[in-house]
Amino acid sequence: MRADLYEELILDHYRQPRNRGPLPDANAQAEGYNPLCGDQVRVCVRLRGDVIEQVAFEGQGCAISTASASLMTESVRGKTLADARALCERFHLLLTAGPAAVPLAELGKLAAFASVWRYPARVKCATLAWHALEAALRGTDRTASTP
Ligand code: ZN
């Protein structure tokens, strides 16, 4: 994809976020706040076994943070916890090490964020919803684990 198409995708998800709203039957959730930019997000997940059956987000933020949250919900819905965590890791790697570190084909639409690593101030915007997702999934682990 060309760079301007990436930009189109981000603007599209900013203007019409997918899966934005409450998730009343969520069984895992976490919030994130990025004080550098003012982005706020709450990620709610409904897990069935170890599969993310549904995921939604609420909050206010800049274009990058909102589009990232929207694309995150599309990317991890239907995935197992292990697959979702692996995707989180690849996304973080893309944003910290750049597109040379991750095969973009593995990222699908998330490749739209391939240029964000050049702008360190925006990396926290892009990763905010993903950190919240990871926190929500960790919370589930604690509940589910037996000593
Ligand atoms: Zn932001």
GROMACS .gro file of C-alpha atoms and ligand atoms in nm:
model
  148
    1MET     CA    1   0.000   0.000   0.000
    2ARG     CA    2   0.114   0.353  -0.064
    3ALA     CA    3   0.165   0.596   0.222
    4ASP     CA    4  -0.139   0.806   0.134
    5LEU     CA    5  -0.357   0.495   0.144
    6TYR     CA    6  -0.230   0.424   0.495
    7GLU     CA    7  -0.330   0.778   0.586
    8GLU     CA    8  -0.675   0.723   0.433
    9LEU     CA    9  -0.723   0.409   0.641
   10ILE     CA   10  -0.629   0.588   0.964
   11LEU     CA   11  -0.859   0.882   0.887
   12ASP     CA   12  -1.142   0.645   0.799
   13HIS     CA   13  -1.112   0.464   1.133
   14TYR     CA   14  -1.083   0.797   1.314
   15ARG     CA   15  -1.400   0.936   1.155
   16GLN     CA   16  -1.595   0.610   1.181
   17PRO     CA   17  -1.444   0.405   1.460
   18ARG     CA   18  -1.539   0.037   1.457
   19ASN     CA   19  -1.660  -0.132   1.775
   20ARG     CA   20  -1.678   0.194   1.968
   21GLY     CA   21  -1.921   0.189   2.255
   22PRO     CA   22  -2.000  -0.003   2.570
   23LEU     CA   23  -1.978  -0.381   2.593
   24PRO     CA   24  -2.225  -0.463   2.872
   25ASP     CA   25  -2.135  -0.832   2.902
   26ALA     CA   26  -1.760  -0.777   2.904
   27ASN     CA   27  -1.565  -0.999   3.141
   28ALA     CA   28  -1.232  -0.818   3.115
   29GLN     CA   29  -1.152  -0.450   3.084
   30ALA     CA   30  -0.880  -0.195   3.140
   31GLU     CA   31  -0.826   0.175   3.089
   32GLY     CA   32  -0.540   0.366   2.940
   33TYR     CA   33  -0.439   0.731   2.951
   34ASN     CA   34  -0.172   0.908   2.754
   35PRO     CA   35  -0.097   1.235   2.936
   36LEU     CA   36   0.135   1.356   2.659
   37CYS     CA   37  -0.156   1.388   2.420
   38GLY     CA   38  -0.465   1.359   2.641
   39ASP     CA   39  -0.586   1.034   2.485
   40GLN     CA   40  -0.816   0.826   2.701
   41VAL     CA   41  -0.938   0.476   2.624
   42ARG     CA   42  -1.125   0.197   2.796
   43VAL     CA   43  -1.103  -0.143   2.632
   44CYS     CA   44  -1.369  -0.402   2.713
   45VAL     CA   45  -1.335  -0.767   2.616
   46ARG     CA   46  -1.576  -1.057   2.623
   47LEU     CA   47  -1.382  -1.380   2.648
   48ARG     CA   48  -1.521  -1.724   2.590
   49GLY     CA   49  -1.262  -1.973   2.703
   50ASP     CA   50  -0.940  -1.836   2.566
   51VAL     CA   51  -1.099  -1.674   2.261
   52ILE     CA   52  -1.171  -1.301   2.234
   53GLU     CA   53  -1.532  -1.325   2.131
   54GLN     CA   54  -1.598  -0.951   2.126
   55VAL     CA   55  -1.398  -0.639   2.200
   56ALA     CA   56  -1.500  -0.275   2.212
   57PHE     CA   57  -1.353   0.056   2.319
   58GLU     CA   58  -1.469   0.387   2.456
   59GLY     CA   59  -1.289   0.713   2.505
   60GLN     CA   60  -1.161   1.025   2.341
   61GLY     CA   61  -0.835   1.083   2.168
   62CYS     CA   62  -0.647   1.205   1.867
   63ALA     CA   63  -0.678   1.052   1.521
   64ILE     CA   64  -0.389   0.809   1.573
   65SER     CA   65  -0.512   0.678   1.909
   66THR     CA   66  -0.873   0.644   1.795
   67ALA     CA   67  -0.782   0.474   1.467
   68SER     CA   68  -0.543   0.242   1.648
   69ALA     CA   69  -0.812   0.142   1.898
   70SER     CA   70  -1.060   0.083   1.618
   71LEU     CA   71  -0.819  -0.127   1.414
   72MET     CA   72  -0.712  -0.313   1.728
   73THR     CA   73  -1.069  -0.427   1.792
   74GLU     CA   74  -1.098  -0.551   1.433
   75SER     CA   75  -0.762  -0.722   1.448
   76VAL     CA   76  -0.798  -0.922   1.769
   77ARG     CA   77  -1.167  -1.017   1.759
   78GLY     CA   78  -1.199  -1.393   1.720
   79LYS     CA   79  -0.836  -1.452   1.812
   80THR     CA   80  -0.709  -1.669   2.096
   81LEU     CA   81  -0.532  -1.496   2.385
   82ALA     CA   82  -0.199  -1.631   2.258
   83ASP     CA   83  -0.256  -1.502   1.906
   84ALA     CA   84  -0.376  -1.164   2.035
   85ARG     CA   85  -0.067  -1.127   2.254
   86ALA     CA   86   0.158  -1.222   1.963
   87LEU     CA   87  -0.009  -0.954   1.753
   88CYS     CA   88   0.038  -0.699   2.036
   89GLU     CA   89   0.409  -0.782   2.036
   90ARG     CA   90   0.441  -0.745   1.660
   91PHE     CA   91   0.256  -0.413   1.669
   92HIS     CA   92   0.478  -0.279   1.947
   93LEU     CA   93   0.783  -0.392   1.752
   94LEU     CA   94   0.659  -0.209   1.442
   95LEU     CA   95   0.617   0.110   1.644
   96THR     CA   96   0.948   0.092   1.829
   97ALA     CA   97   1.182  -0.068   1.576
   98GLY     CA   98   1.013   0.026   1.249
   99PRO     CA   99   0.875  -0.167   0.956
  100ALA     CA  100   1.209  -0.334   0.877
  101ALA     CA  101   1.169  -0.533   1.202
  102VAL     CA  102   0.831  -0.685   1.121
  103PRO     CA  103   0.702  -0.843   0.800
  104LEU     CA  104   0.421  -0.605   0.711
  105ALA     CA  105   0.222  -0.891   0.557
  106GLU     CA  106   0.176  -1.030   0.911
  107LEU     CA  107   0.014  -0.706   1.025
  108GLY     CA  108  -0.266  -0.668   0.770
  109LYS     CA  109  -0.432  -0.328   0.805
  110LEU     CA  110  -0.211  -0.248   1.105
  111ALA     CA  111   0.065  -0.183   0.854
  112ALA     CA  112  -0.105   0.157   0.820
  113PHE     CA  113   0.094   0.259   1.129
  114ALA     CA  114   0.428   0.170   0.971
  115SER     CA  115   0.551   0.529   0.963
  116VAL     CA  116   0.451   0.624   1.319
  117TRP     CA  117   0.780   0.496   1.468
  118ARG     CA  118   0.949   0.799   1.309
  119TYR     CA  119   0.744   1.023   1.541
  120PRO     CA  120   0.822   0.914   1.897
  121ALA     CA  121   0.561   1.151   2.042
  122ARG     CA  122   0.288   0.965   1.849
  123VAL     CA  123   0.400   0.614   1.941
  124LYS     CA  124   0.219   0.637   2.276
  125CYS     CA  125  -0.097   0.742   2.093
  126ALA     CA  126  -0.077   0.439   1.867
  127THR     CA  127   0.002   0.186   2.142
  128LEU     CA  128  -0.242   0.315   2.407
  129ALA     CA  129  -0.535   0.088   2.322
  130TRP     CA  130  -0.300  -0.209   2.285
  131HIS     CA  131  -0.154  -0.153   2.631
  132ALA     CA  132  -0.509  -0.138   2.767
  133LEU     CA  133  -0.594  -0.461   2.585
  134GLU     CA  134  -0.289  -0.634   2.731
  135ALA     CA  135  -0.379  -0.508   3.078
  136ALA     CA  136  -0.735  -0.640   3.037
  137LEU     CA  137  -0.605  -0.980   2.928
  138ARG     CA  138  -0.354  -0.992   3.214
  139GLY     CA  139  -0.635  -0.924   3.458
  140THR     CA  140  -0.814  -1.226   3.318
  141ASP     CA  141  -0.507  -1.439   3.375
  142ARG     CA  142  -0.492  -1.343   3.739
  143THR     CA  143  -0.857  -1.431   3.788
  144ALA     CA  144  -0.819  -1.757   3.600
  145SER     CA  145  -0.494  -1.877   3.755
  146THR     CA  146  -0.489  -2.110   4.050
  147PRO     CA  147  -0.205  -2.096   4.299
  148ZN      ZN  148  -0.276   1.107   2.077
   0.00000   0.00000   0.00000
